[in-house]
Short mmCIF file of C-alpha atoms and ligand atoms in Angstrom, two decimals:
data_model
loop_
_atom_site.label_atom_id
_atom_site.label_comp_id
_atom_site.label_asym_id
_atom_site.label_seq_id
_atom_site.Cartn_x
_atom_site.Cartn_y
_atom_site.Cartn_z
CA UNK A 26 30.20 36.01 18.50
CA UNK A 27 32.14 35.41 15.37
CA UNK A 28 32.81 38.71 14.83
CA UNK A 29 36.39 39.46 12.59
CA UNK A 30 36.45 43.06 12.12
CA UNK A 31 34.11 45.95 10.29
CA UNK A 32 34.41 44.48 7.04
CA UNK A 33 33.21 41.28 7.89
CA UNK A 34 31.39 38.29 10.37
CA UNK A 35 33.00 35.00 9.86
CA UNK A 36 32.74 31.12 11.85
CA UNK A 37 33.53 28.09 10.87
CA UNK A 38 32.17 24.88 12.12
CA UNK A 39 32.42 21.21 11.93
CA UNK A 40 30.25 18.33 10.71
CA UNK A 41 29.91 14.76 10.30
CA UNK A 42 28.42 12.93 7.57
CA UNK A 43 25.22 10.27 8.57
CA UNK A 44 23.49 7.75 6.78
CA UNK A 45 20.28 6.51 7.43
CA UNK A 46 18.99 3.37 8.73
CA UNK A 47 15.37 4.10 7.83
CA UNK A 48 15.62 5.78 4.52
CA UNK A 49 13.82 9.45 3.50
CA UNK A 50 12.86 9.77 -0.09
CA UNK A 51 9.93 12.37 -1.20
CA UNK A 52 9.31 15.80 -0.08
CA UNK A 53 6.21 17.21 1.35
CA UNK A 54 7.29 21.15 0.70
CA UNK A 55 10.17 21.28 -2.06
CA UNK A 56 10.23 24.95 -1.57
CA UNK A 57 10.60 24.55 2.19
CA UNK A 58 12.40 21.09 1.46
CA UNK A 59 10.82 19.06 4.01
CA UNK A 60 10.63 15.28 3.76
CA UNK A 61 7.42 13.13 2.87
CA UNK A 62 8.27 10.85 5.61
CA UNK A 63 10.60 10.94 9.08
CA UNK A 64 14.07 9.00 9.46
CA UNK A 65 16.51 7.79 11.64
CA UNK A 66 20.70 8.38 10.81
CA UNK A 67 23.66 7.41 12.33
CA UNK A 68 26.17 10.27 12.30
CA UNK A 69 29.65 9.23 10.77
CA UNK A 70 32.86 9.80 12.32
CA UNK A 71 35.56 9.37 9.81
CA UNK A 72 33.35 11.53 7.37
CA UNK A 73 33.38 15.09 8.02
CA UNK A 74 33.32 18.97 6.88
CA UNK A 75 34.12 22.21 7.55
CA UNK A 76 32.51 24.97 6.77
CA UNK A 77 33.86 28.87 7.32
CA UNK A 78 31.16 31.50 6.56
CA UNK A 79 32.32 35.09 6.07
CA UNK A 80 29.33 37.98 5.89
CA UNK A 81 30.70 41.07 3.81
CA UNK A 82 29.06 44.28 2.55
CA UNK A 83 31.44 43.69 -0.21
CA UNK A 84 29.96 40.85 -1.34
CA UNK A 85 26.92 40.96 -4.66
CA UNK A 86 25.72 37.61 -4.30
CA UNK A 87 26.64 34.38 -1.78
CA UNK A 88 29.80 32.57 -2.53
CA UNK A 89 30.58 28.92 -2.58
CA UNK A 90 34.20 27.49 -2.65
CA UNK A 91 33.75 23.65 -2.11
CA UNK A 92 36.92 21.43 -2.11
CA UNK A 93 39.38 24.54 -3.77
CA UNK A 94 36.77 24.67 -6.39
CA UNK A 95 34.17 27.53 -7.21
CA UNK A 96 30.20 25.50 -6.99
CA UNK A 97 26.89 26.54 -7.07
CA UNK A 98 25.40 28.04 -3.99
CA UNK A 99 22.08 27.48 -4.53
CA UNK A 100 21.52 25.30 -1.21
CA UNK A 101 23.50 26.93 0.63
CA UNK A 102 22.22 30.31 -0.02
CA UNK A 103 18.62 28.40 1.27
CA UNK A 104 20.08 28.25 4.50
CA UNK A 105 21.85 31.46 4.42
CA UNK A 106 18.27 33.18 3.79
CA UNK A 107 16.52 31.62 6.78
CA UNK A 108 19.62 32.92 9.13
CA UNK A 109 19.60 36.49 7.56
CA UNK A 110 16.04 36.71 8.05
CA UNK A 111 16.74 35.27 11.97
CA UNK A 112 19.09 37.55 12.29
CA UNK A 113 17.47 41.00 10.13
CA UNK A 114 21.14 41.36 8.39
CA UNK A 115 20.78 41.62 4.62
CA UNK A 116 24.69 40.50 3.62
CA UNK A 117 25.84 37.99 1.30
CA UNK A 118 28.33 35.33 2.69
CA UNK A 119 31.17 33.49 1.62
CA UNK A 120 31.47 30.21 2.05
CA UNK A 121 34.13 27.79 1.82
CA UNK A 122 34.24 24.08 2.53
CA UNK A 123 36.32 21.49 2.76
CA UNK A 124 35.39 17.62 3.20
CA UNK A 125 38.50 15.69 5.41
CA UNK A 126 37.48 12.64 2.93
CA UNK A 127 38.72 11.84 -0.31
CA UNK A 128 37.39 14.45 -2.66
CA UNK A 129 35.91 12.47 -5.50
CA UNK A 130 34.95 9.11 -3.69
CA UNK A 131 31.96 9.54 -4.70
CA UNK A 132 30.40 9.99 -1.03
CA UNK A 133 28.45 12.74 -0.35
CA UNK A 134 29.15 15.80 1.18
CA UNK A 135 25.78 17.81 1.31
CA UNK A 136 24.74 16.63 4.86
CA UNK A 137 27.88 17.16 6.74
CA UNK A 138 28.24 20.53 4.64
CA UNK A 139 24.71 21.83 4.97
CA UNK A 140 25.00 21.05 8.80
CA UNK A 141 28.28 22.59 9.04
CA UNK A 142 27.02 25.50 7.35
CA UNK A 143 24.19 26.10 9.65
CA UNK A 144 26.51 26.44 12.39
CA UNK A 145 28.76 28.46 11.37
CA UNK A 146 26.38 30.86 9.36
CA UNK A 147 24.26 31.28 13.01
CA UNK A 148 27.13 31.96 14.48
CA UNK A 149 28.52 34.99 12.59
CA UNK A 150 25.34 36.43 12.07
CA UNK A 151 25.55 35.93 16.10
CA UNK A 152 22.54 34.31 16.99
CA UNK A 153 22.46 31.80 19.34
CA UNK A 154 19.98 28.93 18.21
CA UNK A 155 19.11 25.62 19.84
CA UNK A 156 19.95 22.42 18.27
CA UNK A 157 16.58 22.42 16.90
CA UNK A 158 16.52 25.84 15.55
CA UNK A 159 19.79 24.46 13.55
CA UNK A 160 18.43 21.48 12.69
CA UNK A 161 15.77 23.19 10.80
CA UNK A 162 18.17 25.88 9.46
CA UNK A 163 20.50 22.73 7.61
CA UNK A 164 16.84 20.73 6.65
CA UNK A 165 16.11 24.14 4.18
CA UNK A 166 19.80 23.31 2.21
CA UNK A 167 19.18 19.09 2.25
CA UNK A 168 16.99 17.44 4.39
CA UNK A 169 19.72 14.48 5.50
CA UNK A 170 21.75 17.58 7.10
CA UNK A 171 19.04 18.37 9.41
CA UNK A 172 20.53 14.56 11.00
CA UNK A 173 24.10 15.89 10.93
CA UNK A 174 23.14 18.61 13.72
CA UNK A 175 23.61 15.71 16.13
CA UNK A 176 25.81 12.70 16.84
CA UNK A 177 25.14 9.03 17.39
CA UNK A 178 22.01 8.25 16.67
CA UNK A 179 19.32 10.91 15.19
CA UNK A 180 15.58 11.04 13.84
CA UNK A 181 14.38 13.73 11.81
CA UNK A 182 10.40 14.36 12.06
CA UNK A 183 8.41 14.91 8.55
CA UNK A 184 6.05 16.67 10.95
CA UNK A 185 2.48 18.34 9.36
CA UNK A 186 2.94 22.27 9.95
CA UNK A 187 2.76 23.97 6.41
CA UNK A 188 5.89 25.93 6.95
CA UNK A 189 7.99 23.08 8.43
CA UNK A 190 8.69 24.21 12.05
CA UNK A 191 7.71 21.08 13.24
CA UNK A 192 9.98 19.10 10.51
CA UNK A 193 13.18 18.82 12.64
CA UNK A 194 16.05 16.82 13.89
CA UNK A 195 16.40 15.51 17.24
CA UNK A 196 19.00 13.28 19.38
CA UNK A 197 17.74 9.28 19.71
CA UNK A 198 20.42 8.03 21.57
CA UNK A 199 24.41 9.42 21.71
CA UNK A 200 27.35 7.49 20.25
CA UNK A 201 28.35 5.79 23.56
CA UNK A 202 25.25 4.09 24.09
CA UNK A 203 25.62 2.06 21.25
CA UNK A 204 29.22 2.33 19.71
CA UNK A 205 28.63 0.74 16.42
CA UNK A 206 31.22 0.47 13.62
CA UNK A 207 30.32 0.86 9.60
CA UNK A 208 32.15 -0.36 6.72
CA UNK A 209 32.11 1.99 3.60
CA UNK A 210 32.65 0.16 0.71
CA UNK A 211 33.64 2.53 -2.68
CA UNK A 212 32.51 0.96 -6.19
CA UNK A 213 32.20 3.87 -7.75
CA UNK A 214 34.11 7.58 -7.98
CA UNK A 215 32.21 9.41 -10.35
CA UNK A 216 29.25 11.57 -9.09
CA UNK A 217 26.23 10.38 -9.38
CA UNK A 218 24.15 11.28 -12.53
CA UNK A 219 20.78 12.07 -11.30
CA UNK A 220 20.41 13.99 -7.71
CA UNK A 221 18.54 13.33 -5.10
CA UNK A 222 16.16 16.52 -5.37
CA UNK A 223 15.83 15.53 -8.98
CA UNK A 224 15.62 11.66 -8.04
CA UNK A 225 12.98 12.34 -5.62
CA UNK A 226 10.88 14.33 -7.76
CA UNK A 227 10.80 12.04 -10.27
CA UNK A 228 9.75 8.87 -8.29
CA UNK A 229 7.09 10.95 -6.72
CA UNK A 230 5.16 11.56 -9.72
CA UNK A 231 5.92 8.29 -11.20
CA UNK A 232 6.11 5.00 -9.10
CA UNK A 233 3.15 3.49 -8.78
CA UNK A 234 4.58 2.05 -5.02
CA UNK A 235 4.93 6.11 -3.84
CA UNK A 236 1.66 6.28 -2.18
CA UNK A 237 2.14 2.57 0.23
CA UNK A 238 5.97 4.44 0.61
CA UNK A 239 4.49 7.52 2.43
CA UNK A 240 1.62 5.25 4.00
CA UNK A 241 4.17 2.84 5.68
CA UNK A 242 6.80 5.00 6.49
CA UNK A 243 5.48 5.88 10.12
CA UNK A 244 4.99 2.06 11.19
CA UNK A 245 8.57 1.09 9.37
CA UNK A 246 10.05 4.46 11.66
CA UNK A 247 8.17 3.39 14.84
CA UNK A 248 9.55 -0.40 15.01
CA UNK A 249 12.96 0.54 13.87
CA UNK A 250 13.12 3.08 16.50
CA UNK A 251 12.23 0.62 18.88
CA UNK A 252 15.06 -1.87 17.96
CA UNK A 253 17.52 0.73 18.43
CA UNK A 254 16.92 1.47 21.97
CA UNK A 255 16.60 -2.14 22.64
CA UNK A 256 20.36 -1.98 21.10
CA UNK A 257 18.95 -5.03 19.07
CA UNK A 258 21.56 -5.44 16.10
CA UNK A 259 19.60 -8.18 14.53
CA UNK A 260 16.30 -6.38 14.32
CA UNK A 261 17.90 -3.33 13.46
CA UNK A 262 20.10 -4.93 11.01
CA UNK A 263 17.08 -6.27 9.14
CA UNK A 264 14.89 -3.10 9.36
CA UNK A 265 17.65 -1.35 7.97
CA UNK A 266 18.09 -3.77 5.07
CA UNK A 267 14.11 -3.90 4.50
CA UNK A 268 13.95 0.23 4.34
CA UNK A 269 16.85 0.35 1.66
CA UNK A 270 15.56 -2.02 -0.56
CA UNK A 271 11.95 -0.04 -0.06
CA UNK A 272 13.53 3.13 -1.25
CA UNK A 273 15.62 1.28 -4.39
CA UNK A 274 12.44 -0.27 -4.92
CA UNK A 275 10.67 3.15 -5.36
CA UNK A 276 13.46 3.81 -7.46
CA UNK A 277 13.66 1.25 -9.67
CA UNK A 278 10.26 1.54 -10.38
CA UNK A 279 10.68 5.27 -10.97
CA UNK A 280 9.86 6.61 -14.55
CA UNK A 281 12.20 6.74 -16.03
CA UNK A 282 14.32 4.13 -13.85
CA UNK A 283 16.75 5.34 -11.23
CA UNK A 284 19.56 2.88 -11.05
CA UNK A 285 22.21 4.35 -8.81
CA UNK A 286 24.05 0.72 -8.33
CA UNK A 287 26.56 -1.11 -10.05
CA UNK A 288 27.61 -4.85 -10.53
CA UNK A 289 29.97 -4.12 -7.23
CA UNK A 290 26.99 -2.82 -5.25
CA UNK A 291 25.27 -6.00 -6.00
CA UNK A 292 28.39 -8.25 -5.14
CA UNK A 293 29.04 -6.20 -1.91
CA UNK A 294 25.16 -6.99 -1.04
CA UNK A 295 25.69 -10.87 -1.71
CA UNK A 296 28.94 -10.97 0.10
CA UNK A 297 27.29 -9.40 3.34
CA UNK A 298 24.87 -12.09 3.30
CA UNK A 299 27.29 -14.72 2.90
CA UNK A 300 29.43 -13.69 5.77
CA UNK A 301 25.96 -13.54 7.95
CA UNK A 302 25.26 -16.80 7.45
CA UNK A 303 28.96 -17.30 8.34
CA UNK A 304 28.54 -15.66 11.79
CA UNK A 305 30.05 -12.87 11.11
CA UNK A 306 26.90 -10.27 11.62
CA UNK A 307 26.82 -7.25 9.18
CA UNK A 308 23.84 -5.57 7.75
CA UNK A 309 24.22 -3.05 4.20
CA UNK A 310 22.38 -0.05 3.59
CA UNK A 311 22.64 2.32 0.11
CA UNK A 312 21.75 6.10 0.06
CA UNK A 313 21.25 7.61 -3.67
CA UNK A 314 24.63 5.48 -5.28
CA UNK A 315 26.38 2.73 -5.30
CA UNK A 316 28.66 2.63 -2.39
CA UNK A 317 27.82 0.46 0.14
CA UNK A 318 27.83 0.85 4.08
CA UNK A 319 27.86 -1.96 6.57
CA UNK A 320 27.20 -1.49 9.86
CA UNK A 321 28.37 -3.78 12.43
CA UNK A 322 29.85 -4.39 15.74
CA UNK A 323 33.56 -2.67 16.17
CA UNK A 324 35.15 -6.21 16.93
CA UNK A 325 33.90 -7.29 13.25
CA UNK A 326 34.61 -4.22 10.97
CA UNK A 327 38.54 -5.69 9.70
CA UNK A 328 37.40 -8.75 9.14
CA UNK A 329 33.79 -7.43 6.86
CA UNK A 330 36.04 -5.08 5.06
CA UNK A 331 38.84 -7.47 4.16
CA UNK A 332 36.28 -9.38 3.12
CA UNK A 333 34.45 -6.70 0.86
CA UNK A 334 37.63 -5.29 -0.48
CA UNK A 335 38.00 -8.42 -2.28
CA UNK A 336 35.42 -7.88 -4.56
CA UNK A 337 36.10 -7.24 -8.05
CA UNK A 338 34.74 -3.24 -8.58
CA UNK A 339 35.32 -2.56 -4.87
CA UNK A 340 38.22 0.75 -5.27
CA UNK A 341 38.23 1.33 -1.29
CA UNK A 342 37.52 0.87 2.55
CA UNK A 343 36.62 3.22 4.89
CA UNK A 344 36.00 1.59 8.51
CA UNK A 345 34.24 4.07 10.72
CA UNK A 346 33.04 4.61 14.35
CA UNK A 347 29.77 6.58 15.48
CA UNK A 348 30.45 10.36 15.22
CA UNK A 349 29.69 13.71 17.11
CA UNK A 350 27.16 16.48 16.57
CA UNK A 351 27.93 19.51 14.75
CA UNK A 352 29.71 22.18 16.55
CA UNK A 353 32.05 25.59 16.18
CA UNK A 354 35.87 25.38 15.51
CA UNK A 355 36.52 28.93 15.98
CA UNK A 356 34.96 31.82 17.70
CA UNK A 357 37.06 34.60 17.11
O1 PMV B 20 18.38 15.22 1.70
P1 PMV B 20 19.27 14.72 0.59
O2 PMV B 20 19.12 15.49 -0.65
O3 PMV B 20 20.69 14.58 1.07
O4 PMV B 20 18.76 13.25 0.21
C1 PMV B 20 19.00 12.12 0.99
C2 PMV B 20 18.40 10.90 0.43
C3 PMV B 20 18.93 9.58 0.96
O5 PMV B 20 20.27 9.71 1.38
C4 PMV B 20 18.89 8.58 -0.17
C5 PMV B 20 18.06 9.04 2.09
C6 PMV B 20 18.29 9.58 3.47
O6 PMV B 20 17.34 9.47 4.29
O7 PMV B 20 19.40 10.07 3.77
#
């Protein structure tokens, strides 16, 4: 499978972006990057990657071209490893990516990328994994892409085996079941200046709330899970909002402080409540930045992001609907 010719074994694949409703934040393993604590995503379907991977003999070291632009490879070359070793081929790759979003919005790419990546890199090494094996092949470049292996609705396990085969990915519930809507709102187009690996770290050895984080995590995970099969907007609305402020929380109280919002996030947070108490039912969550996502039913979305767009600081709108799993574009 994927195979182009002698000088070369190429795929490309497909991802979409997620974010989660009950939030990650700590590793276990930062060499085998596997997360303190499990999660649960929605995948995105507005916000996608792809991701061609090209094996070559003429190749020194891994290549990354992401956007047009030469980047590091570093996390990529992660999950390049683990599929070499799978597949006992000792090539570098070449990868390029490109996001179908605005580049510079300022939302992040690495989980539909890493996810994308995964696919495509099994597939011209041509192995044929499970959606598990993948799963754990994207959690070694970011943990979030682990998520982006499947559509609609996904956890991903912190699990307890030392060398994180138990730390996967796996389908909750597909798109259809529940077909939710989320309003992106942009405040900000600059990257961020501290990453999450480096973010993470940080609050890990400094918060003093860390340790109740980790301790509560499997509780928060196990009643938010349960809301979500009970298709129960209001509970899972609220769980949602409780687990993001939890993780800015840990954040804020991070030495020194990690302060990813701005005076829009805030605003966009306010307004969401407002409209709530309005009737018009939307609940915000906040990944390692300051854009905003509300998630909502589909028949609410125009009027929440009219609403948002408003705001003073608020550059853009993206409405979007649940999205699919991760899969090939091109098997040559
Ligand atoms: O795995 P990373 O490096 O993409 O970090 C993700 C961290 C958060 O987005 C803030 C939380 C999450 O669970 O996605």
């Amino acid at each position: 499978m994927g195979r182009t010719g002698q000088d070369g074994l190429t795929a490309s694949a497909i991802a979409h972006s997620n974010i989660a409703l009950a939030k990650y934040w700590g590793k276990r393993d930062s060499r085998l990057n596997i997360p303190a604590v499990g999660s649960i995503s929605i995948t995105l379907d507005a916000l996608s990657t792809e991701t061609a991977v090209s094996f070559s003999p003429d190749l020194q070291a891994d290549e990354l071209v992401l956007n047009g632009g030469s980047a590091p490879a570093q996390k990529a070359s992660r999950v390049l490893d683990l599929i070499r070793e799978r597949a006992g081929i000792d090539l570098a790759a070449r990868v390029v990516s490109n996001n179908n979003f605005p580049t510079g919005a300022g939302l992040a790419s690495s989980a539909s990328g890493l996810a994308a990546l995964a696919v495509a890199a099994a597939a011209a090494a041509g192995l044929e994994l499970s959606s598990r094996e993948l799963s754990i092949a994207a959690r070694r470049g970011s943990a979030s892409a682990a998520r982006s292996i499947f559509g609609g609705f996904a956890e991903l396990h912190s699990g307890s085996a030392a060398d994180g085969s138990d730390s996967f990915a796996e389908q909750l519930m597909p798109a259809e079941d529940w077909p939710l809507s989320v309003v992106v709102a942009i405040t900000q187009t600059e990257p961020k200046s501290v990453s999450s690996t480096e973010g993470m770290l940080s609050t890990s050895g400094s918060s003093p709330f860390y340790d109740a984080w980790v301790e509560s995590a499997p509780a928060a995970l196990d009643e938010l899970r349960a809301a979500v099969l009970a298709r129960d907007l209001e509970k899972t609305g609220a769980l949602t909002e409780r687990s993001c402020l939890a993780m800015h929380s840990l954040m804020f109280t991070t030495s020194p402080p990690l302060i990813y919002w701005n005076p829009a996030t805030v605003a966009v947070i306010r307004r969401v409540t407002e409209l709530r108490r309005d009737g018009i039912e939307g609940y915000f969550t906040i990944d390692a930045g300051p854009q905003v996502k509300i998630i909502c039913e589909p028949d609410r979305a125009e009027q929440i992001s009219a609403s948002v767009a408003e705001l003073p600081g608020v550059l853009q709108t993206i409405t979007t609907r649940l999205g699919p799993a991760a899969r090939l574009v091109q098997s040559p």
